């Protein structure tokens, strides 16, 4: 009876891990029920009961460790305290009794509660220990099941024959329906119920300092790379194909410290960067290619490829010629090595098979890691490379994660396989060449100066791959100088990233032919971000298609997604609907809210704790407030219908949210019926919504900037927003278009476009009493520049793209210059012109009005 009582008590306490607790654990007795606890598929039996203290579930260390097959060793620390080391299958964790710091594989991790000894039993946080040992902990509320399992394993491609089978199956599927797309997403979760025993490392960016601005990110503690950043003393930004570093210690006299030029012939193009107190990380794209046909010898193996053929020393860390950026008053040069694809020597006649044409060109995503010496003197210490076009990245503490897409050019192999003039040697040569083409390149100069290939035996695939491309995830712990870049590859491409501290979700958009039309659904694959490693967890599926990274969120163990299904221009069953789904930790749907705003589509979503705010649009803008406090029963709390729409939603506080989008006007639509109208976008609109009364949301304040044609990078890139509630400050770039003769417009006319008149930063004061107060505008364009501009164009090198602050100064940045202004009065304090750019700059500013999804009729 005593054993049964102990097990019952443990099961009752484990129930508190479930999402039913709605947040932090509660000191309460949960009614017993048919709750099953499993460790690797077997019921768990404990002799010592677990309990909850200060919101953290404590369990007996040795019993849990032994259930997982781990080895436990006790020792004495230097200060006399007791240490415990747990080892399991190459993973290790060391705890000290009474200390809230755990060491996991050499990395310190903050625990929510210090391990303790009670009645000679060591008690530790459940999830922290389990995940440190490499297992997966989850709660299934529907089945009332707590499980601790080994990570699942996706199947490997293995051989070129299997790869060809997968590609042929993919092509057959695409021939049935030619619409295929793939997206990638990341998110973070704690144990259902937000177990504070999570072993996630404390992020270095949380809470952010108010002394200087930081990048506007989606998830606290998860940094996103950007075009420009500041650490308060220096500004680091990309300018064309270079990186410039400016000293802003004296706002009246900003100084150019470094210009990092990348040799154009090497093909490296910087795209985004990170800055912390130790490192500058520049991420970009580089091409590697060979200008000769690829010829395969039947017995040829894959060899390492020199990062810089002909050079004895190439990578960071090698002696003598490590590329670095010297910090001087004048521009300095850095010329990273560009690896080339090795070409096999031509075989003797009759000994080899030439496969032409061979697309012998590859793209590399490259991250240059520089060490900062305290005065913005970057020294290149590491070069990370992985094949594929750069998709996005995230930085969580010292861990860097990069995602790229490798396009695979397989058509020559299809032609070769279909040829009637074939032999066994031909098939063998084609198979080897296919493997060489498919296996992605990667490199880490901390380990070797050579590029290597990931073999097909390590390349995995999702069930029924959607396309022939390959998603590559690179992960590295920068605090471990000798820790190698970990590369994993998956058949299928990715293009949208949603990141948080613990999990990665890959969202693959799928389409199925159905009654002369198609149905759309999204397939999610879940990974854990494990201190510089990636661990596969599982998969799930929901109907509809995602808009962007803000369509996804994870909170207290639940994954929440908002999607649009169907066609907004169709009617009946094929018409569009907007839905919200809640998935548990194993990606099973446990709650759903379907059928919102039929005939419209999602334009923006923002999840905030137990609520979701969603904007749909066709002719008017319904703002929906969705209650997610009961994950299994999401419900609409209220909605507001107003003209216009929001492309991006930003929280002001828990009861107010700011929308950035476009104003619209409804115009009678000819040929669509007497009562039919269409909405056309006008100027840029910003609005403050009050959701204090969730049943009746209100548009508290509204501001419209310019006329039709006005735009901002903010409408498709949230990083362009500078916002500080504490300072009452909001700023973003605007490209302003105005109609000069509005009196000539006639009612019912097609809405006219304005002419370009201005580009620069719009700086607002913001509060709940006065709303938006335009403090002023800051431009890098002179009056002469404006006179030279055309109706739609101007000198794009002077496009203000980011606004940062440090201390009491505001800094506007373009490819051509940095300008410092007072943060209160916007008085110009100083400026810095960069060296001239060698090439014209493409307009990366706000004039491009990108639609998240294509529409067959203009409704914007």
PDB file of N, CA and C in Angstrom, residues 320-360:
ATOM      1  N   UNK A 320      50.181  33.182 -39.780  1.00  0.00           N
ATOM      2  CA  UNK A 320      50.782  33.918 -40.876  1.00  0.00           C
ATOM      3  C   UNK A 320      49.830  34.681 -41.746  1.00  0.00           C
ATOM      4  N   UNK A 321      48.710  34.117 -42.135  1.00  0.00           N
ATOM      5  CA  UNK A 321      47.887  34.793 -43.128  1.00  0.00           C
ATOM      6  C   UNK A 321      46.407  34.777 -42.803  1.00  0.00           C
ATOM      7  N   UNK A 322      46.053  34.735 -41.542  1.00  0.00           N
ATOM      8  CA  UNK A 322      44.640  34.791 -41.189  1.00  0.00           C
ATOM      9  C   UNK A 322      44.077  36.128 -41.606  1.00  0.00           C
ATOM     10  N   UNK A 323      43.019  36.143 -42.396  1.00  0.00           N
ATOM     11  CA  UNK A 323      42.457  37.431 -42.789  1.00  0.00           C
ATOM     12  C   UNK A 323      41.861  38.128 -41.589  1.00  0.00           C
ATOM     13  N   UNK A 324      42.109  39.392 -41.451  1.00  0.00           N
ATOM     14  CA  UNK A 324      41.558  40.171 -40.351  1.00  0.00           C
ATOM     15  C   UNK A 324      41.351  41.591 -40.805  1.00  0.00           C
ATOM     16  N   UNK A 325      40.605  42.341 -40.024  1.00  0.00           N
ATOM     17  CA  UNK A 325      40.349  43.731 -40.351  1.00  0.00           C
ATOM     18  C   UNK A 325      41.161  44.615 -39.413  1.00  0.00           C
ATOM     19  N   UNK A 326      42.140  45.310 -39.944  1.00  0.00           N
ATOM     20  CA  UNK A 326      42.921  46.213 -39.124  1.00  0.00           C
ATOM     21  C   UNK A 326      42.093  47.452 -38.831  1.00  0.00           C
ATOM     22  N   UNK A 327      42.164  47.912 -37.609  1.00  0.00           N
ATOM     23  CA  UNK A 327      41.387  49.070 -37.207  1.00  0.00           C
ATOM     24  C   UNK A 327      42.258  50.312 -37.323  1.00  0.00           C
ATOM     25  N   UNK A 328      41.939  51.139 -38.298  1.00  0.00           N
ATOM     26  CA  UNK A 328      42.677  52.376 -38.525  1.00  0.00           C
ATOM     27  C   UNK A 328      41.700  53.472 -38.860  1.00  0.00           C
ATOM     28  N   UNK A 329      42.218  54.686 -39.005  1.00  0.00           N
ATOM     29  CA  UNK A 329      41.358  55.809 -39.375  1.00  0.00           C
ATOM     30  C   UNK A 329      40.956  55.731 -40.831  1.00  0.00           C
ATOM     31  N   UNK A 330      41.698  54.985 -41.613  1.00  0.00           N
ATOM     32  CA  UNK A 330      41.366  54.814 -43.023  1.00  0.00           C
ATOM     33  C   UNK A 330      40.848  53.417 -43.256  1.00  0.00           C
ATOM     34  N   UNK A 331      40.168  53.180 -44.376  1.00  0.00           N
ATOM     35  CA  UNK A 331      39.606  51.855 -44.628  1.00  0.00           C
ATOM     36  C   UNK A 331      40.682  50.779 -44.626  1.00  0.00           C
ATOM     37  N   UNK A 332      40.313  49.636 -44.059  1.00  0.00           N
ATOM     38  CA  UNK A 332      41.201  48.475 -44.060  1.00  0.00           C
ATOM     39  C   UNK A 332      40.585  47.398 -44.911  1.00  0.00           C
ATOM     40  N   UNK A 333      41.364  46.471 -45.356  1.00  0.00           N
ATOM     41  CA  UNK A 333      40.865  45.447 -46.265  1.00  0.00           C
ATOM     42  C   UNK A 333      40.923  44.077 -45.625  1.00  0.00           C
ATOM     43  N   UNK A 334      39.914  43.302 -45.905  1.00  0.00           N
ATOM     44  CA  UNK A 334      39.926  41.897 -45.501  1.00  0.00           C
ATOM     45  C   UNK A 334      39.528  41.076 -46.702  1.00  0.00           C
ATOM     46  N   UNK A 335      40.283  40.083 -47.039  1.00  0.00           N
ATOM     47  CA  UNK A 335      40.027  39.277 -48.223  1.00  0.00           C
ATOM     48  C   UNK A 335      39.917  37.815 -47.823  1.00  0.00           C
ATOM     49  N   UNK A 336      38.725  37.351 -47.471  1.00  0.00           N
ATOM     50  CA  UNK A 336      38.572  35.946 -47.103  1.00  0.00           C
ATOM     51  C   UNK A 336      38.789  35.044 -48.304  1.00  0.00           C
ATOM     52  N   UNK A 337      39.276  33.876 -48.015  1.00  0.00           N
ATOM     53  CA  UNK A 337      39.525  32.925 -49.087  1.00  0.00           C
ATOM     54  C   UNK A 337      38.220  32.371 -49.628  1.00  0.00           C
ATOM     55  N   UNK A 338      38.172  32.136 -50.919  1.00  0.00           N
ATOM     56  CA  UNK A 338      36.996  31.551 -51.539  1.00  0.00           C
ATOM     57  C   UNK A 338      37.312  30.143 -51.997  1.00  0.00           C
ATOM     58  N   UNK A 339      36.715  29.142 -51.395  1.00  0.00           N
ATOM     59  CA  UNK A 339      37.006  27.771 -51.809  1.00  0.00           C
ATOM     60  C   UNK A 339      36.467  27.479 -53.193  1.00  0.00           C
ATOM     61  N   UNK A 340      37.037  26.523 -53.839  1.00  0.00           N
ATOM     62  CA  UNK A 340      36.591  26.129 -55.173  1.00  0.00           C
ATOM     63  C   UNK A 340      36.267  24.652 -55.184  1.00  0.00           C
ATOM     64  N   UNK A 341      35.327  24.273 -56.023  1.00  0.00           N
ATOM     65  CA  UNK A 341      34.986  22.867 -56.173  1.00  0.00           C
ATOM     66  C   UNK A 341      36.130  22.144 -56.872  1.00  0.00           C
ATOM     67  N   UNK A 342      36.503  21.015 -56.334  1.00  0.00           N
ATOM     68  CA  UNK A 342      37.565  20.231 -56.955  1.00  0.00           C
ATOM     69  C   UNK A 342      37.049  19.578 -58.228  1.00  0.00           C
ATOM     70  N   UNK A 343      37.871  19.576 -59.249  1.00  0.00           N
ATOM     71  CA  UNK A 343      37.516  18.934 -60.515  1.00  0.00           C
ATOM     72  C   UNK A 343      38.345  17.671 -60.668  1.00  0.00           C
ATOM     73  N   UNK A 344      37.682  16.563 -60.846  1.00  0.00           N
ATOM     74  CA  UNK A 344      38.404  15.310 -61.029  1.00  0.00           C
ATOM     75  C   UNK A 344      39.153  15.335 -62.364  1.00  0.00           C
ATOM     76  N   UNK A 345      40.378  14.851 -62.391  1.00  0.00           N
ATOM     77  CA  UNK A 345      41.123  14.841 -63.650  1.00  0.00           C
ATOM     78  C   UNK A 345      40.428  13.954 -64.679  1.00  0.00           C
ATOM     79  N   UNK A 346      40.558  14.324 -65.934  1.00  0.00           N
ATOM     80  CA  UNK A 346      39.924  13.549 -66.997  1.00  0.00           C
ATOM     81  C   UNK A 346      40.490  12.133 -67.019  1.00  0.00           C
ATOM     82  N   UNK A 347      39.640  11.130 -67.044  1.00  0.00           N
ATOM     83  CA  UNK A 347      40.112   9.743 -67.046  1.00  0.00           C
ATOM     84  C   UNK A 347      40.571   9.329 -68.429  1.00  0.00           C
ATOM     85  N   UNK A 348      41.318   8.253 -68.495  1.00  0.00           N
ATOM     86  CA  UNK A 348      41.700   7.727 -69.805  1.00  0.00           C
ATOM     87  C   UNK A 348      40.450   7.384 -70.613  1.00  0.00           C
ATOM     88  N   UNK A 349      40.618   7.367 -71.905  1.00  0.00           N
ATOM     89  CA  UNK A 349      39.495   7.075 -72.790  1.00  0.00           C
ATOM     90  C   UNK A 349      38.827   5.774 -72.387  1.00  0.00           C
ATOM     91  N   UNK A 350      37.522   5.819 -72.272  1.00  0.00           N
ATOM     92  CA  UNK A 350      36.758   4.633 -71.954  1.00  0.00           C
ATOM     93  C   UNK A 350      36.726   4.292 -70.488  1.00  0.00           C
ATOM     94  N   UNK A 351      37.408   5.086 -69.641  1.00  0.00           N
ATOM     95  CA  UNK A 351      37.479   4.774 -68.227  1.00  0.00           C
ATOM     96  C   UNK A 351      36.530   5.627 -67.381  1.00  0.00           C
ATOM     97  N   UNK A 352      35.931   6.614 -67.967  1.00  0.00           N
ATOM     98  CA  UNK A 352      35.071   7.495 -67.176  1.00  0.00           C
ATOM     99  C   UNK A 352      33.852   7.903 -67.961  1.00  0.00           C
ATOM    100  N   UNK A 353      32.888   8.467 -67.293  1.00  0.00           N
ATOM    101  CA  UNK A 353      31.646   8.902 -67.926  1.00  0.00           C
ATOM    102  C   UNK A 353      31.485  10.379 -67.694  1.00  0.00           C
ATOM    103  N   UNK A 354      31.428  11.161 -68.744  1.00  0.00           N
ATOM    104  CA  UNK A 354      31.230  12.605 -68.621  1.00  0.00           C
ATOM    105  C   UNK A 354      29.744  12.910 -68.618  1.00  0.00           C
ATOM    106  N   UNK A 355      29.308  13.628 -67.611  1.00  0.00           N
ATOM    107  CA  UNK A 355      27.889  13.977 -67.502  1.00  0.00           C
ATOM    108  C   UNK A 355      27.758  15.469 -67.753  1.00  0.00           C
ATOM    109  N   UNK A 356      27.172  15.829 -68.860  1.00  0.00           N
ATOM    110  CA  UNK A 356      27.004  17.227 -69.236  1.00  0.00           C
ATOM    111  C   UNK A 356      25.542  17.498 -69.590  1.00  0.00           C
ATOM    112  N   UNK A 357      25.034  18.695 -69.316  1.00  0.00           N
ATOM    113  CA  UNK A 357      25.751  19.748 -68.593  1.00  0.00           C
ATOM    114  C   UNK A 357      25.696  19.502 -67.093  1.00  0.00           C
ATOM    115  N   UNK A 358      26.751  19.855 -66.394  1.00  0.00           N
ATOM    116  CA  UNK A 358      26.785  19.711 -64.932  1.00  0.00           C
ATOM    117  C   UNK A 358      26.783  21.097 -64.314  1.00  0.00           C
ATOM    118  N   UNK A 359      25.832  21.354 -63.469  1.00  0.00           N
ATOM    119  CA  UNK A 359      25.696  22.675 -62.864  1.00  0.00           C
ATOM    120  C   UNK A 359      26.705  22.795 -61.730  1.00  0.00           C
ATOM    121  N   UNK A 360      27.953  23.072 -62.103  1.00  0.00           N
ATOM    122  CA  UNK A 360      29.049  23.035 -61.139  1.00  0.00           C
ATOM    123  C   UNK A 360      29.228  24.402 -60.483  1.00  0.00           C
TER     124      UNK A 360
END
